[in-house]
Coordinates of C-alpha atoms in Angstrom, one line a residue:
M260 CA 3.4 -5.4 12.6
T261 CA 3.9 -2.2 14.5
E262 CA 2.4 -1.0 17.8
V263 CA 0.4 2.2 17.3
I264 CA -2.2 4.4 19.0
S265 CA -4.8 6.4 17.0
V266 CA -5.5 10.0 17.9
K267 CA -7.7 12.8 16.5
F268 CA -6.9 16.6 16.7
K269 CA -10.6 17.4 16.1
S270 CA -13.6 15.4 17.3
D271 CA -14.8 14.9 13.7
G272 CA -11.5 14.9 12.0
R273 CA -9.2 12.2 10.7
A274 CA -7.4 9.7 12.9
Y275 CA -3.6 9.5 12.8
F276 CA -1.2 6.8 14.0
F277 CA 1.4 7.7 16.6
D278 CA 4.1 5.7 18.4
P279 CA 2.6 5.1 21.9
A280 CA 6.2 5.0 23.3
G281 CA 5.1 2.8 26.2
I282 CA 2.3 5.1 27.3
K283 CA -1.0 3.2 28.0
A284 CA -3.6 5.8 27.1
E285 CA -7.3 4.9 26.9
V286 CA -9.9 6.0 24.4
G287 CA -11.0 9.6 25.3
D288 CA -7.7 10.5 27.0
I289 CA -6.0 13.7 25.9
V290 CA -2.4 13.2 25.0
V291 CA 0.5 15.5 24.0
V292 CA 2.1 14.4 20.8
E293 CA 5.0 15.5 18.6
T294 CA 4.0 16.5 15.0
A295 CA 5.6 18.1 12.0
R296 CA 4.0 21.4 13.1
G297 CA 5.4 21.1 16.7
I298 CA 3.9 20.0 19.9
E299 CA 0.1 19.5 19.8
C300 CA -2.7 18.0 21.9
A301 CA -5.0 15.3 20.6
T302 CA -7.7 12.9 21.8
V303 CA -7.2 9.2 21.7
S304 CA -9.7 7.6 19.3
E305 CA -8.3 4.0 19.6
G306 CA -6.1 2.4 22.2
V307 CA -2.8 0.7 21.6
K308 CA -2.9 -1.9 18.9
K309 CA -0.8 -3.6 16.3
V310 CA -1.3 -2.8 12.6
D311 CA 0.4 -3.9 9.4
D312 CA 3.5 -2.0 8.4
M313 CA 2.0 -1.2 5.0
K314 CA -0.6 1.0 6.7
I315 CA 1.9 3.2 8.4
V316 CA 3.9 6.2 7.1
K317 CA 7.2 6.0 8.8
P318 CA 8.9 7.4 10.8
L319 CA 6.1 7.5 13.4
K320 CA 6.0 10.6 15.7
K321 CA 5.7 9.8 19.4
V322 CA 3.2 10.4 22.1
L323 CA 5.0 12.4 24.7
R324 CA 2.7 12.1 27.6
I325 CA -0.9 12.1 28.8
A326 CA -2.1 15.6 29.2
D327 CA -2.1 16.9 32.7
S328 CA -4.2 19.8 34.2
I329 CA -1.6 22.4 33.1
D330 CA -1.8 21.1 29.5
K331 CA -5.6 21.1 29.5
R332 CA -5.7 24.6 30.9
K333 CA -3.4 25.7 28.1
M334 CA -5.6 24.1 25.5
E335 CA -8.6 26.0 26.8
E336 CA -6.6 29.3 26.8
N337 CA -5.6 28.6 23.2
R338 CA -9.2 28.1 22.2
K339 CA -10.2 31.4 23.7
K340 CA -7.2 33.1 22.0
A341 CA -8.2 31.6 18.7
D342 CA -11.7 32.9 19.0
E343 CA -10.3 36.4 19.8
A344 CA -7.8 36.1 16.9
F345 CA -10.7 35.2 14.5
K346 CA -12.5 38.4 15.4
V347 CA -9.4 40.5 15.0
C348 CA -8.5 39.0 11.7
E349 CA -12.0 39.5 10.3
K350 CA -11.8 43.2 11.2
K351 CA -8.3 43.5 9.6
I352 CA -9.6 41.8 6.4
L353 CA -12.3 44.5 6.1
E354 CA -9.8 47.2 6.8
H355 CA -7.5 46.0 4.0
K356 CA -10.5 45.4 1.7
L357 CA -9.4 41.9 0.8
D358 CA -11.7 39.5 -1.1
M359 CA -11.3 36.5 1.3
K360 CA -13.5 34.7 3.8
L361 CA -12.0 33.6 7.1
V362 CA -12.9 30.0 8.0
D363 CA -11.0 29.0 11.1
V364 CA -8.1 29.9 13.3
E365 CA -5.7 27.5 15.1
Y366 CA -3.3 28.4 17.9
A367 CA -0.2 26.2 18.2
F368 CA -0.1 24.5 21.5
D369 CA 3.1 26.3 22.5
G370 CA 1.8 29.6 21.2
T371 CA 4.6 30.1 18.7
K372 CA 2.3 30.2 15.7
I373 CA -1.2 31.2 14.7
L374 CA -2.7 29.5 11.6
F375 CA -5.5 31.3 9.7
Y376 CA -7.6 29.3 7.2
F377 CA -9.5 31.2 4.5
T378 CA -11.3 30.8 1.2
S379 CA -11.2 33.1 -1.9
D380 CA -12.3 32.9 -5.5
G381 CA -8.8 33.9 -6.6
R382 CA -5.3 34.8 -5.5
V383 CA -5.0 37.2 -2.6
D384 CA -2.1 39.5 -1.8
F385 CA -2.3 39.3 2.0
R386 CA 1.3 40.4 2.8
D387 CA 0.1 43.6 4.5
L388 CA -2.5 41.7 6.5
V389 CA 0.2 39.3 7.7
K390 CA 2.4 42.2 8.8
D391 CA -0.5 43.8 10.6
L392 CA -1.5 40.6 12.4
A393 CA 2.2 39.8 13.4
S394 CA 2.6 43.3 14.9
G395 CA -0.6 42.8 16.9
F396 CA -0.1 39.2 18.1
H397 CA 3.7 39.2 18.3
T398 CA 4.1 35.7 17.0
R399 CA 4.5 33.8 13.8
I400 CA 1.5 34.2 11.5
E401 CA 0.5 31.8 8.7
L402 CA -2.4 32.3 6.3
R403 CA -3.5 29.2 4.3
Q404 CA -6.0 29.3 1.5
I405 CA -8.3 26.3 1.3
G406 CA -11.0 25.1 -1.1
V407 CA -14.8 25.0 -0.5
R408 CA -14.7 21.3 0.2
D409 CA -12.1 21.8 2.9
E410 CA -14.2 24.6 4.3
A411 CA -17.2 22.2 4.6
K412 CA -15.0 19.6 6.3
M413 CA -13.8 22.2 8.8
L414 CA -17.1 23.7 9.7
G415 CA -19.2 20.6 9.5
G416 CA -23.0 20.5 9.1
L417 CA -25.8 18.3 7.8
G418 CA -26.2 17.1 4.3
I419 CA -29.4 16.7 2.3
C420 CA -29.6 13.1 3.7
G421 CA -30.0 14.5 7.2
Q422 CA -26.6 13.0 8.3
P423 CA -23.4 15.0 9.3
F424 CA -21.2 15.7 6.3
C425 CA -19.2 12.6 5.2
C426 CA -16.1 14.7 4.8
A427 CA -16.3 15.9 8.4
R428 CA -17.3 12.6 9.8
F429 CA -15.1 9.9 8.3
L430 CA -13.6 10.7 4.9
D431 CA -9.8 11.0 5.1
D432 CA -9.2 12.5 1.7
F433 CA -11.2 14.1 -1.1
Q434 CA -11.5 12.0 -4.3
P435 CA -12.4 13.2 -7.8
V436 CA -16.2 13.0 -8.4
S437 CA -17.7 13.1 -11.9
I438 CA -21.2 13.6 -13.3
K439 CA -20.9 10.1 -14.9
M440 CA -21.1 8.6 -11.5
A441 CA -24.5 10.2 -10.8
K442 CA -25.7 8.9 -14.2
E443 CA -24.6 5.4 -13.5
Q444 CA -26.3 5.5 -10.1
G445 CA -29.6 6.5 -11.6
L446 CA -29.7 9.9 -10.0
S447 CA -31.2 13.2 -11.3
L448 CA -28.5 15.1 -13.2
N449 CA -29.9 18.4 -11.8
P450 CA -26.8 20.0 -10.2
T451 CA -28.8 21.2 -7.2
K452 CA -29.8 17.6 -6.3
I453 CA -26.4 16.0 -6.6
S454 CA -24.3 18.7 -5.1
G455 CA -23.4 19.0 -1.4
S456 CA -23.6 22.2 0.7
C457 CA -20.1 23.1 -0.5
G458 CA -21.5 23.4 -4.1
R459 CA -19.4 20.5 -5.4
L460 CA -20.7 17.1 -6.4
M461 CA -21.4 15.0 -3.4
C462 CA -18.6 12.9 -2.1
C463 CA -20.8 9.9 -1.6
L464 CA -21.1 9.5 -5.4
K465 CA -17.4 8.4 -5.3
Y466 CA -17.3 5.9 -2.5
E467 CA -20.6 4.3 -3.5
Q468 CA -19.5 4.0 -7.1
D469 CA -17.8 0.6 -6.8
A470 CA -21.0 -0.9 -5.2
Y471 CA -23.2 0.5 -8.0
E472 CA -20.8 -0.8 -10.7
Y473 CA -21.0 -4.3 -9.3
L474 CA -24.8 -4.2 -8.8
N475 CA -25.3 -2.8 -12.3
S476 CA -23.2 -5.6 -13.8
I477 CA -25.5 -8.3 -12.3
T478 CA -28.8 -6.5 -12.8
P479 CA -30.5 -6.7 -16.2
P480 CA -31.0 -3.1 -17.4
V481 CA -34.3 -1.6 -18.7
G482 CA -35.0 -3.0 -22.2
S483 CA -33.5 -6.4 -21.5
Y484 CA -35.4 -9.6 -22.4
V485 CA -35.4 -12.1 -19.6
K486 CA -36.8 -15.5 -19.0
T487 CA -39.1 -16.0 -15.9
A488 CA -41.2 -18.8 -14.5
S489 CA -44.2 -17.1 -16.0
G490 CA -42.7 -16.7 -19.5
N491 CA -40.3 -14.4 -21.4
G492 CA -40.7 -10.6 -21.0
V493 CA -39.0 -7.3 -21.1
V494 CA -37.6 -5.3 -18.2
V495 CA -39.4 -2.0 -17.9
D496 CA -37.9 -0.9 -14.6
E497 CA -35.1 -2.0 -12.2
N498 CA -33.6 -1.2 -8.8
P499 CA -29.9 -2.3 -8.6
L500 CA -29.9 -1.8 -4.8
T501 CA -32.8 -4.1 -4.0
G502 CA -32.3 -6.3 -7.0
N503 CA -36.0 -6.0 -7.9
L504 CA -37.1 -5.9 -11.5
Y505 CA -40.4 -5.0 -13.2
V506 CA -41.0 -7.3 -16.1
R507 CA -43.8 -7.0 -18.7
I508 CA -44.8 -10.4 -20.1
G509 CA -47.0 -9.6 -23.1
E510 CA -47.6 -6.2 -24.7
D511 CA -50.8 -5.4 -22.8
A512 CA -50.0 -7.1 -19.5
A513 CA -49.2 -5.2 -16.3
P514 CA -45.5 -5.5 -15.2
I515 CA -44.7 -8.1 -12.5
K516 CA -42.3 -7.6 -9.7
I517 CA -39.5 -10.2 -9.6
H518 CA -36.0 -10.4 -8.1
R519 CA -33.0 -10.6 -10.5
S520 CA -32.0 -14.0 -9.0
E521 CA -35.3 -15.4 -10.4
V522 CA -34.7 -14.5 -14.0
E523 CA -32.5 -15.6 -16.8
L524 CA -31.0 -13.0 -19.2
I525 CA -31.9 -13.6 -22.8
S526 CA -30.8 -10.3 -24.4
K527 CA -29.4 -7.3 -22.6
G528 CA -30.9 -3.9 -23.2
K529 CA -28.7 -0.9 -24.3
K530 CA -29.3 2.5 -22.9
G531 CA -32.9 1.6 -22.0
K532 CA -33.9 0.5 -25.5
P533 CA -35.4 -3.0 -25.8
Q534 CA -33.1 -5.5 -27.6
P535 CA -35.0 -8.4 -29.3
P536 CA -33.9 -11.9 -28.3
K537 CA -31.6 -13.7 -30.7
K538 CA -33.4 -16.0 -33.2
E539 CA -31.8 -19.2 -31.9
E540 CA -33.0 -18.3 -28.4
T541 CA -36.7 -17.6 -29.3
T542 CA -39.4 -20.2 -28.7
E543 CA -42.4 -21.0 -30.7

């Protein structure tokens, strides 16, 4: 077990483990930490705790100190400088007639570097733009091309469910998502209905897939023959999430609603087509 502290560099971003180095910071405190990019400020999301060594990527970087008034003032100044740099860069992009969209700008805490994030449909030759920006800001300039999913994560927003984007709220990494997942979850295959604001398939299709696979494995699909207390019938509709089935007992009878735990599977349907029960399992 290793003692760590969790911090976030953005309020809706990913949490990272750092070595508290004896500093007792509370949730909400702003701390100065050492990162691979240099010295940065972050907000404590979880206090000091012990976690399994398997969950840690070593060596852990250290928390240097709790931010003081000077650090906080510098953070605010960097935010204002980043806003100004954003406007300048947008203007320069137009001047150089580059096919790119500026998404975000970050100022290094010590002011030694400015990082510009952008999206583009293809490769962009931004060498002249970098030279132009470097001569204007007199510091190191880095341009980083990101994908549309990363753009959505950075900018945030509301999904079609009415909730903040999953990627901006709690997802650490992007996972591959396939149309097969939407099909197995019983969703419309209309791209506009299963795509997020970024234009890609919704991330929730991936992290909900395991639950649907399990529920589908224990829920008789449409077309299955089942045994109920009222007699044998065929499943005409099912809801894996609630476990409710609609079973028709008799050709002209109205379907009855029943939970999957109250039926016994006789013959499983295939792709929604009724499968007749095996002869040895039929009753006179």
